[in-house]
Structures are given as C-alpha cells and as structure tokens.
PDB file of C-alpha atoms in Angstrom:
ATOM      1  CA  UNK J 414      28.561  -7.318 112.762  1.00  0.00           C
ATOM      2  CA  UNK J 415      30.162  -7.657 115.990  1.00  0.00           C
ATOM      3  CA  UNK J 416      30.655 -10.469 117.691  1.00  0.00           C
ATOM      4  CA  UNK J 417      32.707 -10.370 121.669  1.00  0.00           C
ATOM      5  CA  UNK J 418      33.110 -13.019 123.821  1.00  0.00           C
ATOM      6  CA  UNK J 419      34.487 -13.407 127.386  1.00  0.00           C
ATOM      7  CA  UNK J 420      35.693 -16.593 129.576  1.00  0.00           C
ATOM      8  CA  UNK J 421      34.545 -15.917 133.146  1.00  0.00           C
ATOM      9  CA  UNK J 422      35.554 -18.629 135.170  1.00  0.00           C
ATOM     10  CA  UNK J 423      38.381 -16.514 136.826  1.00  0.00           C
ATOM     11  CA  UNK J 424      35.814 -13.954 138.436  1.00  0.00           C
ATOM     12  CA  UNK J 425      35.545 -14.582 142.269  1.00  0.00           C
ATOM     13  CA  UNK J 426      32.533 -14.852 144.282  1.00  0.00           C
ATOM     14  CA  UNK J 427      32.856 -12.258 146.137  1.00  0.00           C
ATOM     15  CA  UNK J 428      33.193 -10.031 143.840  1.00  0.00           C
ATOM     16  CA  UNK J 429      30.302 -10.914 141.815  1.00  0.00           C
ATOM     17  CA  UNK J 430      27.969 -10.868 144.434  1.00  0.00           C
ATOM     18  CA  UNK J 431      29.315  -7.296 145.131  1.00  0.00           C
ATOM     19  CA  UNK J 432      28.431  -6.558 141.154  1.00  0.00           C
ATOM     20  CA  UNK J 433      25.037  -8.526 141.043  1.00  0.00           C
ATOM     21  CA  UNK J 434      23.766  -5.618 143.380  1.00  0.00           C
ATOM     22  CA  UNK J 435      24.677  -2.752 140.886  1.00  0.00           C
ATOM     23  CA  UNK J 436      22.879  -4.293 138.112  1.00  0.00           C
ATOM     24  CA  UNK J 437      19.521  -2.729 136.861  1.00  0.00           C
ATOM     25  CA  UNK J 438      16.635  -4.050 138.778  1.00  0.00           C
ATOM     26  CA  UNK J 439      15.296  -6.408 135.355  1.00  0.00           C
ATOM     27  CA  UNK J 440      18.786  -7.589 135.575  1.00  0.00           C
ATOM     28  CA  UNK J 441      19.412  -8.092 138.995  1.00  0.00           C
ATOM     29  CA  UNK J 442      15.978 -10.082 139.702  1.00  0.00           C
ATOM     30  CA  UNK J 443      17.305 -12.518 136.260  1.00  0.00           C
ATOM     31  CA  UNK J 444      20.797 -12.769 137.951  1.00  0.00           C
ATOM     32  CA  UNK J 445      19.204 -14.114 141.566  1.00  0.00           C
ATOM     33  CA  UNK J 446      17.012 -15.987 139.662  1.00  0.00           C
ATOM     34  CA  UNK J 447      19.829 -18.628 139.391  1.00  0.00           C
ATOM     35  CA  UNK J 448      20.582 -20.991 142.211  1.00  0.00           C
ATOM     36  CA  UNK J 449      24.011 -21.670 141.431  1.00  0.00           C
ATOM     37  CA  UNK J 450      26.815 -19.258 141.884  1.00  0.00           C
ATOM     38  CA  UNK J 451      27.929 -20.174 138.121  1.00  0.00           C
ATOM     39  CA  UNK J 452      24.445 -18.542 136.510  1.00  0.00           C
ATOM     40  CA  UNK J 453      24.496 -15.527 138.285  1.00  0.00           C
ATOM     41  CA  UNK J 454      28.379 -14.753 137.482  1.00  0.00           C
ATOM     42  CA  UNK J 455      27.529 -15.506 133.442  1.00  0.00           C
ATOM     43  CA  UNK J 456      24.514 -13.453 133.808  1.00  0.00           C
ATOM     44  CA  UNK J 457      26.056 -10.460 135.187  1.00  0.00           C
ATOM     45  CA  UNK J 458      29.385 -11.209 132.869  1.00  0.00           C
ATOM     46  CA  UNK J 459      26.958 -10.871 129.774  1.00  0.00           C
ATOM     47  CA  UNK J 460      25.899  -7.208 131.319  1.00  0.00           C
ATOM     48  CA  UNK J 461      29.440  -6.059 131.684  1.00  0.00           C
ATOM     49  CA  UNK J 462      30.088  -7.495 128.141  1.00  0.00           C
ATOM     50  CA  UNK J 463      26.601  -5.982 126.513  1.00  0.00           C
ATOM     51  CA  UNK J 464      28.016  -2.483 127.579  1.00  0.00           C
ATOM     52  CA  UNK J 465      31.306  -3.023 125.913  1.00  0.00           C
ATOM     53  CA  UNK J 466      30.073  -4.252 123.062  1.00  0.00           C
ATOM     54  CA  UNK J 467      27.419  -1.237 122.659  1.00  0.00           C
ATOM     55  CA  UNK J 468      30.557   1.359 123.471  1.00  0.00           C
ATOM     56  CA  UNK J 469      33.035  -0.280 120.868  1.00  0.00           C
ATOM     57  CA  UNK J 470      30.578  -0.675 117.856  1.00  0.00           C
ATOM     58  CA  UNK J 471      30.518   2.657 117.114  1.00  0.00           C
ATOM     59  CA  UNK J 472      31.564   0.948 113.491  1.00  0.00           C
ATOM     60  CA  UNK J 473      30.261  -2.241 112.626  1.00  0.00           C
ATOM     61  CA  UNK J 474      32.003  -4.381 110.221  1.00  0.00           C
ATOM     62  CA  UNK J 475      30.408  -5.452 107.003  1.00  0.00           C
ATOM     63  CA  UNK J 476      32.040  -8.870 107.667  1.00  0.00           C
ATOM     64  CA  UNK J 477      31.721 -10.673 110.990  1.00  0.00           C
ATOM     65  CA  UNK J 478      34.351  -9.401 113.462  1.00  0.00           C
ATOM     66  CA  UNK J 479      35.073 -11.939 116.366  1.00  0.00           C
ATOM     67  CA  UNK J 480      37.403 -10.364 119.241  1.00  0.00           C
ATOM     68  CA  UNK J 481      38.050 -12.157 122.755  1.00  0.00           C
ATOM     69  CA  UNK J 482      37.817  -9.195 125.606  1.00  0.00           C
ATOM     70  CA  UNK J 483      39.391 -10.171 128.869  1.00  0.00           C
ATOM     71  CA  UNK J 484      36.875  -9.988 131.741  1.00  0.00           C
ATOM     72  CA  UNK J 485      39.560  -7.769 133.737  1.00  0.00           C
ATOM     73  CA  UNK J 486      38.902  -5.421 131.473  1.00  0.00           C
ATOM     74  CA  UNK J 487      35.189  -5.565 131.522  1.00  0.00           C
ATOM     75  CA  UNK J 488      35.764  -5.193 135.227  1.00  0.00           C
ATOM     76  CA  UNK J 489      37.384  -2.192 135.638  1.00  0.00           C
ATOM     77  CA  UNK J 490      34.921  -0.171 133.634  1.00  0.00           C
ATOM     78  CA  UNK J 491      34.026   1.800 136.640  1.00  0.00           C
ATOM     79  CA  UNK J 492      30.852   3.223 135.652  1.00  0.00           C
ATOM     80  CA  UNK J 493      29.135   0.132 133.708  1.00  0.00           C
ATOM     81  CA  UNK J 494      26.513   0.684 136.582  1.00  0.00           C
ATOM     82  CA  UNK J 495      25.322   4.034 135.763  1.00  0.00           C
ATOM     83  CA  UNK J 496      25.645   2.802 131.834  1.00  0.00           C
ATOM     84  CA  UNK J 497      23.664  -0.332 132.591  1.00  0.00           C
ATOM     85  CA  UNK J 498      20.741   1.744 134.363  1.00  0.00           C
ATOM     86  CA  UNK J 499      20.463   4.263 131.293  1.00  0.00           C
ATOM     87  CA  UNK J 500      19.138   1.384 129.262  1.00  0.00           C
ATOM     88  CA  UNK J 501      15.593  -0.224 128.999  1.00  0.00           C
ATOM     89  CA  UNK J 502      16.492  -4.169 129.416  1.00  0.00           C
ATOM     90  CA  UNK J 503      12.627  -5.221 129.423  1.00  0.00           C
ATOM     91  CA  UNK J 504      12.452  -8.226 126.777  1.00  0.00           C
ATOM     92  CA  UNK J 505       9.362  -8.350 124.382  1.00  0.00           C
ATOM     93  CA  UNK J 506       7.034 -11.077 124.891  1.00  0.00           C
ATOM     94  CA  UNK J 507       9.445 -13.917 123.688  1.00  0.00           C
ATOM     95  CA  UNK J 508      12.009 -12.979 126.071  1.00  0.00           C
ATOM     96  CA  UNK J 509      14.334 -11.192 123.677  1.00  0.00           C
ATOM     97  CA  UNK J 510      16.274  -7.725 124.678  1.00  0.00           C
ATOM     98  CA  UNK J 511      16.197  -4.776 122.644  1.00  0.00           C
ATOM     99  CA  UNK J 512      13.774  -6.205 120.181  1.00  0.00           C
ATOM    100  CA  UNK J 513      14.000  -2.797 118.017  1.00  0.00           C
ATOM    101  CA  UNK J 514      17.373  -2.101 118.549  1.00  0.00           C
ATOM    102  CA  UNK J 515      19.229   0.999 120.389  1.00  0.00           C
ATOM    103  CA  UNK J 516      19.433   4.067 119.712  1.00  0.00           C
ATOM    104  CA  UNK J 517      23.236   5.266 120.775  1.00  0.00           C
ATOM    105  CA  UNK J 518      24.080   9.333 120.310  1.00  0.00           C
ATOM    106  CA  UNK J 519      27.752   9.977 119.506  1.00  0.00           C
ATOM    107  CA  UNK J 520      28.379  13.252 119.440  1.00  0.00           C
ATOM    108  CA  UNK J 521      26.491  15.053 116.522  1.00  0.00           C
ATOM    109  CA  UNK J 522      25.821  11.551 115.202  1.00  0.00           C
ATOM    110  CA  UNK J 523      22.724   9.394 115.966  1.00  0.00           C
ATOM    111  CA  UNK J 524      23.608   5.532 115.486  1.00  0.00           C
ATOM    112  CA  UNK J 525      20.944   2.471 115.239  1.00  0.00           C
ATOM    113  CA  UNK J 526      22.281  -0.539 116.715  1.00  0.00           C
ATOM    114  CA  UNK J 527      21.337  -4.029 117.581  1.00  0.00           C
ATOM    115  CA  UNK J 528      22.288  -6.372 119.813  1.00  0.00           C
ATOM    116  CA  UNK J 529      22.398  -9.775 121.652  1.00  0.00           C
ATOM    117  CA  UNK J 530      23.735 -11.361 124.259  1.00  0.00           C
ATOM    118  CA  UNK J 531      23.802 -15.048 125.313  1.00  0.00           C
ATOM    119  CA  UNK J 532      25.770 -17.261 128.048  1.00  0.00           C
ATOM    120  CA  UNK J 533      26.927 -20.561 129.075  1.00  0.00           C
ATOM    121  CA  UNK J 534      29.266 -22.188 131.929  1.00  0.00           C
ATOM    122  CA  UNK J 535      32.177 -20.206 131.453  1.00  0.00           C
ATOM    123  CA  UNK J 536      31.647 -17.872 128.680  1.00  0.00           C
ATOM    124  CA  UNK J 537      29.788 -14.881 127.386  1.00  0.00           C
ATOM    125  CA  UNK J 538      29.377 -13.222 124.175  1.00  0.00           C
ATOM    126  CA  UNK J 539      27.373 -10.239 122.767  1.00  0.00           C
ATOM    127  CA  UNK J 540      26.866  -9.518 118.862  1.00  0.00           C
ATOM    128  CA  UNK J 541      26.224  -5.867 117.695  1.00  0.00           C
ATOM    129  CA  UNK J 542      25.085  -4.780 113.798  1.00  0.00           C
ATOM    130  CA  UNK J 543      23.674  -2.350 112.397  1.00  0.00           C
ATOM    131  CA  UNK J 544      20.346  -4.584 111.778  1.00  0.00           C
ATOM    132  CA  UNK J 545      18.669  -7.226 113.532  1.00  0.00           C
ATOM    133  CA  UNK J 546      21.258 -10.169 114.436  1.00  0.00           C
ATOM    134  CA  UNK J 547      21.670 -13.338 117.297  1.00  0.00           C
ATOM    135  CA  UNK J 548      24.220 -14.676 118.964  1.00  0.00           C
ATOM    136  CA  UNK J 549      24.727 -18.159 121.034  1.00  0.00           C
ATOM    137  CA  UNK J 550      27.594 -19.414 123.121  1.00  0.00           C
ATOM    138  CA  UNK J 551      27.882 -23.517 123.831  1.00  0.00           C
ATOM    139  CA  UNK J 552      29.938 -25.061 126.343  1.00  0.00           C
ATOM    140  CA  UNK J 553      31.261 -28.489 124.106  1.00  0.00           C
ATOM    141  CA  UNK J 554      30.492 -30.973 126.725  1.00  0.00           C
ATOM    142  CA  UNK J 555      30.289 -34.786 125.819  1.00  0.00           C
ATOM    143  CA  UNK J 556      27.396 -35.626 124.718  1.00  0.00           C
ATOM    144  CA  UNK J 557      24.945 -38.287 126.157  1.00  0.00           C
ATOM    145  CA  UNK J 558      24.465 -41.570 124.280  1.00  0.00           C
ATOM    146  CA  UNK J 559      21.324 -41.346 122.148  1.00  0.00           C
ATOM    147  CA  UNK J 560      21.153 -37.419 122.704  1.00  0.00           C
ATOM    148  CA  UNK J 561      22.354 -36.992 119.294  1.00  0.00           C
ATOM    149  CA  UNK J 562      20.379 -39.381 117.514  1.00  0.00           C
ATOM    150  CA  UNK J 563      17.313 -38.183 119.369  1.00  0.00           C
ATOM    151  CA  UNK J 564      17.774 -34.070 118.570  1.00  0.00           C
ATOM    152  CA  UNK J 565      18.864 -34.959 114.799  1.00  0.00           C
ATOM    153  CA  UNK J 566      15.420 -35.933 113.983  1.00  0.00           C
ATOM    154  CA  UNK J 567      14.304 -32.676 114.431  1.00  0.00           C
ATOM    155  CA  UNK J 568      16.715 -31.396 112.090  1.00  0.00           C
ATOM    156  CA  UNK J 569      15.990 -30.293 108.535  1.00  0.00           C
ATOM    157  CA  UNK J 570      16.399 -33.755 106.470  1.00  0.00           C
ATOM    158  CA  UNK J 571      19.146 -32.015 104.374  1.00  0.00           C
ATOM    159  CA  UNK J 572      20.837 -31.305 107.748  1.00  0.00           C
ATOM    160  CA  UNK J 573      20.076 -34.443 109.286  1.00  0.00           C
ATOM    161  CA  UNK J 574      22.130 -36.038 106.131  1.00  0.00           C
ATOM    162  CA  UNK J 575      24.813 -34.469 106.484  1.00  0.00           C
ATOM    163  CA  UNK J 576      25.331 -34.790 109.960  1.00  0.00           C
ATOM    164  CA  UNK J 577      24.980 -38.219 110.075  1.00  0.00           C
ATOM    165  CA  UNK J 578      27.338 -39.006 107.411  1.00  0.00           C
ATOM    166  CA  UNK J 579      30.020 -37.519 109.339  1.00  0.00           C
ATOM    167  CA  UNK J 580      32.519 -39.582 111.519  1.00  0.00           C
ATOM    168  CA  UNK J 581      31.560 -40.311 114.704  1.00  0.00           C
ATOM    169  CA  UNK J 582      34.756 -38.125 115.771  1.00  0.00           C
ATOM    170  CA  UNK J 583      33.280 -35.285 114.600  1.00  0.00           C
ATOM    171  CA  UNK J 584      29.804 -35.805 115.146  1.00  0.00           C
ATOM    172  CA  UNK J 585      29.561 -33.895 118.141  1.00  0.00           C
ATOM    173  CA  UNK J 586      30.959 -30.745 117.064  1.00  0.00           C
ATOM    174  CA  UNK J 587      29.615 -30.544 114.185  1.00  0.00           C
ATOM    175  CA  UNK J 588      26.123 -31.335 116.286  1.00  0.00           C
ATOM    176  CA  UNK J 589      27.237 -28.409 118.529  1.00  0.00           C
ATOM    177  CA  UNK J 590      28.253 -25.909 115.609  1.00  0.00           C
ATOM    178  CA  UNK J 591      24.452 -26.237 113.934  1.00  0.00           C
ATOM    179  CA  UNK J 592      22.786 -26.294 117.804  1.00  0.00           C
ATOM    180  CA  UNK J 593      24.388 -22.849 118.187  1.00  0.00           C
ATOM    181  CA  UNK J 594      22.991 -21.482 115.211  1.00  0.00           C
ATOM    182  CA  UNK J 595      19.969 -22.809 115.268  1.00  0.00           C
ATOM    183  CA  UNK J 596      19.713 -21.009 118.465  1.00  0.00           C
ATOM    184  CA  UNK J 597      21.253 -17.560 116.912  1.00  0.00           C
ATOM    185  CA  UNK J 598      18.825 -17.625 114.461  1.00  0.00           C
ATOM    186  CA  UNK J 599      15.428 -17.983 117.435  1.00  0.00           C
ATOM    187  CA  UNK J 600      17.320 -14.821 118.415  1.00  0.00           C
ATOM    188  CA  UNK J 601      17.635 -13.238 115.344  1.00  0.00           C
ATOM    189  CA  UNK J 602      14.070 -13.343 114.669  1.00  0.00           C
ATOM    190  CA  UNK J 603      12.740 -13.253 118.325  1.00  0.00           C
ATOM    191  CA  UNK J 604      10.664 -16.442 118.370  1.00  0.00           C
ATOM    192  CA  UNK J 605      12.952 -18.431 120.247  1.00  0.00           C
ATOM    193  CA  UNK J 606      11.946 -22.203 121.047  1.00  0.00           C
ATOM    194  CA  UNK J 607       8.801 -21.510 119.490  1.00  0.00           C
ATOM    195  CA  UNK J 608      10.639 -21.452 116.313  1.00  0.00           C
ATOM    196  CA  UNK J 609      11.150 -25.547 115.214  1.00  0.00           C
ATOM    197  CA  UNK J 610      14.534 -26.307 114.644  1.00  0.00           C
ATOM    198  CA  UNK J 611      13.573 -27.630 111.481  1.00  0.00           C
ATOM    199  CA  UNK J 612      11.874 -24.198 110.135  1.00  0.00           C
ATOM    200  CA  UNK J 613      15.222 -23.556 108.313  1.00  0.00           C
ATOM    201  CA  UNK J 614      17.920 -25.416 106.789  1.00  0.00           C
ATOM    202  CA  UNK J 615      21.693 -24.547 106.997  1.00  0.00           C
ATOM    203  CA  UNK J 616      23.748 -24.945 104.340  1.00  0.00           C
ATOM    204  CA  UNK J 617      27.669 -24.186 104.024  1.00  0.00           C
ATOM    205  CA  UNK J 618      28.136 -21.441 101.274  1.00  0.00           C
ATOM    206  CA  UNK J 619      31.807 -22.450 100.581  1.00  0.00           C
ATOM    207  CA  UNK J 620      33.425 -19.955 103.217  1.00  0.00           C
ATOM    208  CA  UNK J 621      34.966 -21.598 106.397  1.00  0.00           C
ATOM    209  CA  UNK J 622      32.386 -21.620 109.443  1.00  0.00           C
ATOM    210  CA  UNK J 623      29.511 -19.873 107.248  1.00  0.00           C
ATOM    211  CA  UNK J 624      25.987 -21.175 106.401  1.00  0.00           C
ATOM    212  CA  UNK J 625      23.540 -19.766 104.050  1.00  0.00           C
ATOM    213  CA  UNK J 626      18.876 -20.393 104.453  1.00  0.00           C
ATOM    214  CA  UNK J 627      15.777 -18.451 104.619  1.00  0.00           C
ATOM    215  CA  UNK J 628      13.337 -18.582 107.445  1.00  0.00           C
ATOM    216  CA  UNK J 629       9.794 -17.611 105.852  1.00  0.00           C
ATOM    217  CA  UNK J 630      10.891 -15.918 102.549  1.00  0.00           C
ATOM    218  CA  UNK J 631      13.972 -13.849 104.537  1.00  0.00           C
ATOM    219  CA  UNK J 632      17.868 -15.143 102.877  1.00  0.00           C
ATOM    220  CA  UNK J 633      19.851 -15.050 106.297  1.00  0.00           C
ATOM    221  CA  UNK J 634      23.418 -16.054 107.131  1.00  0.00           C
ATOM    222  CA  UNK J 635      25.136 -17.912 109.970  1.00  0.00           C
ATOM    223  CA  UNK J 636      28.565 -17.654 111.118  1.00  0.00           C
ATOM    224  CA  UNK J 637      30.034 -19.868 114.056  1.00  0.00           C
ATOM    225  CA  UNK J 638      33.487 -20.183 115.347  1.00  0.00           C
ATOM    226  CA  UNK J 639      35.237 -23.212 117.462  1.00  0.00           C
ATOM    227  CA  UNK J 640      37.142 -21.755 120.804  1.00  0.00           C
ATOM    228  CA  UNK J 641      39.443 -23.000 123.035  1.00  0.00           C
ATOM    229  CA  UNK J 642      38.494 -24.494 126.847  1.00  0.00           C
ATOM    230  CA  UNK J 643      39.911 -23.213 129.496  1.00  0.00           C
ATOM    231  CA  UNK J 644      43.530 -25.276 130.644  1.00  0.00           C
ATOM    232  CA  UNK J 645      42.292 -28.944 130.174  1.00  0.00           C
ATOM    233  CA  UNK J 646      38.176 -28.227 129.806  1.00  0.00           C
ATOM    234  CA  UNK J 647      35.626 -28.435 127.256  1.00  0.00           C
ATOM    235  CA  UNK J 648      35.804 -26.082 124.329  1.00  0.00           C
ATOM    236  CA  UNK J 649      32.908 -23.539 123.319  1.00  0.00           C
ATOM    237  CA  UNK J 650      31.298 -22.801 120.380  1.00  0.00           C
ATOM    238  CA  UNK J 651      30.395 -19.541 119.209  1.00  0.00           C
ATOM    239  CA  UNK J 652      27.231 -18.230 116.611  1.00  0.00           C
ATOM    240  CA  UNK J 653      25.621 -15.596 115.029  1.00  0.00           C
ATOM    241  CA  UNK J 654      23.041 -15.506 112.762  1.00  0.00           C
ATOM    242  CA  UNK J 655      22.068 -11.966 110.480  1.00  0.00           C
ATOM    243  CA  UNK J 656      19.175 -11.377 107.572  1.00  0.00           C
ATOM    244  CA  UNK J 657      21.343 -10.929 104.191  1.00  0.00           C
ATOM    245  CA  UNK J 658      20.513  -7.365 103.257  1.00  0.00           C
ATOM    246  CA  UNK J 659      23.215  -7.755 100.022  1.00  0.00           C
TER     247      UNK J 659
END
C-alpha cells in the first residue's frame, strides 16, 4: 500500500479557480459544491494527488509506504486534465470512488489497483494497493469540551477503555488517531457512516501506529501516522485501513 499526502494551503485562489474548470464534470460539480474557497482547493488538490498516486504505484509496497509530495509538483503535471477525464469518477451508491478498483495498462502489463482519496483544511492524501484499502486525513484541532466524552460512547468498550485511561494530554490525539481510522475503515469497506463506529474494535498489534480487528468475519489492519502543522498550526493525522490477505 500506498499512502501520499499533500499540504495545500500555499495554492492561490486564482489559480485554483483556473484548475476547478479543468476537472471532470463529476468532479467539478463536487468542487463548486463547496461554499468556501478552502473546500474547493482540497477537493481539486485530492484530484491532482489521485493522479499521482495512480501514476507512481506502478509497485505497491507490501508494507505501508507514506511519502509527502509537494503540491508544486502536483501542479506542474501539465496534462492531469486529460488524465483526470480518462477516468470514470462516478461513486457507487455509498459515495465511494472506484468501488472495484482500476484497471491501469503499462505497457504489455495489465495492473489492478485501488484507491482512495480523502481531504481536510489543509491537506490531502490518496492510498493505492493492490486490493481494496481507505484512507482519512484529520486536521488536529482542539477539541470542544464534552465532544470527547460524548463520541467515546460510541466506541467499542475495549476502545472506550483505553482511551479514557489515557492522560488528558494525550487524550485528544489519541481520540483523533482512532477517528481517522475508524473513518479509513467506512472507506475500506464502502459503507461509510452507515457503518457504527462501534462495528469493529482496534487494537495495537505491538508495531508503532498499527492496529489489528475484523469487521464481519474479515481480519483487517490499520495504520495511522501523526504529521506536522503548517508554521505554528494544528497538526494532521493520517490513516489507512486494508483487509489482511497474509
């Protein structure tokens, strides 16, 4: 798996208005969906950074592969438009892209991939494997009074133990860190919200920033990653969420 993620707060107006008409009609009509300025710059962002991702995966690693592209760069791919149009971004009925995966041709070679995208204030990040997989991107910002107390409960109870045995210091991004792969995993299996957040319980397996559970009889694993703010902002936190084939 995959896993690219992109700070956008340095990408003018102007110049994403100018890219928000060269997106693929499905895409354009989700990025004016957004009143503010800030949604439809992190919805286009996520386009530019879907393409990328699909173009660089030609190999997937077994293990979870976590790489920062600079939005510059995402930028300057000249023809993202004419690569954005070539694919089919309808979402199946629970809103998620791609819900069988892509088929990519590379030369004599035919390649299955899979792929998700996700987006918050200031970031964007797209996972690619070689079978089904979800990603999630959370801005870290303080939390309101109460808002903790009032999500845990609809934790698992092993997770809602845990979590509040912690310090209050690191209550919140620890809260964060299982909010973002709770949401991974409604990607991974394409129920989103409909899916409880207590349908599966994450556990840590030993490894830094991996979780093992099951969601109805399928082992999956999680994977999430603390990253910086931007100068003196709020951090992110960064998910994905795969079935474990081995």
């Amino acid at each position: 798996m995959n896993i690219y993620y992109s700070y956008t707060s340095d990408w003018p107006k102007p110049a994403v208005d100018r890219a928000v008409t060269q997106l693929p009609p499905l895409r354009r009509e989700k990025a004016e969906r957004y009143r503010r300025f800030e949604g439809r710059r992190e919805s286009t962002a996520a386009v530019l950074l879907t393409l990328h991702a699909l173009e660089a995966s030609v190999t997937c690693s077994d293990e979870p592969m976590w790489r920062e592209e600079p939005l510059s760069e995402l930028i300057g791919q000249k023809d993202w438009p004419r690569l954005a149009a070539a694919l089919d971004w309808s979402p199946a009925p629970e809103g998620k892209p791609f819900p069988n995966g892509l088929v990519l041709s590379r030369g004599r070679e035919t390649l299955r991939r899979h792929l998700s995208l996700s987006h918050t204030a200031g970031a964007v990040a797209a996972a690619v494997s070689e079978g089904p997989v979800g990603v999630d991107i959370q801005k870290e910002n303080p939390l309101h009074p109460g808002f903790f107390e009032g999500i845990l409960r609809r934790f698992a109870p092993q997770e809602r133990d845990w979590l509040s045995s912690l310090p209050p210091e690191k209550q919140d991004p620890s809260f964060y860190a299982y909010w973002a792969m709770k949401e991974s995993i409604m990607k991974l299996c394409g129920r989103g919200l409909a899916l409880s957040l207590s349908a599966c319980a994450l556990l840590p397996t030993g490894s830094p920033g991996q979780y093992r559970s099951e969601l109805e009889g399928r082992p999956l694993l999680a994977y999430v990653r603390h990253l910086p703010g931007r100068e003196t902002g709020p951090g992110y936190v960064l998910a994905a969420a795969e079935y474990k084939t081995r």
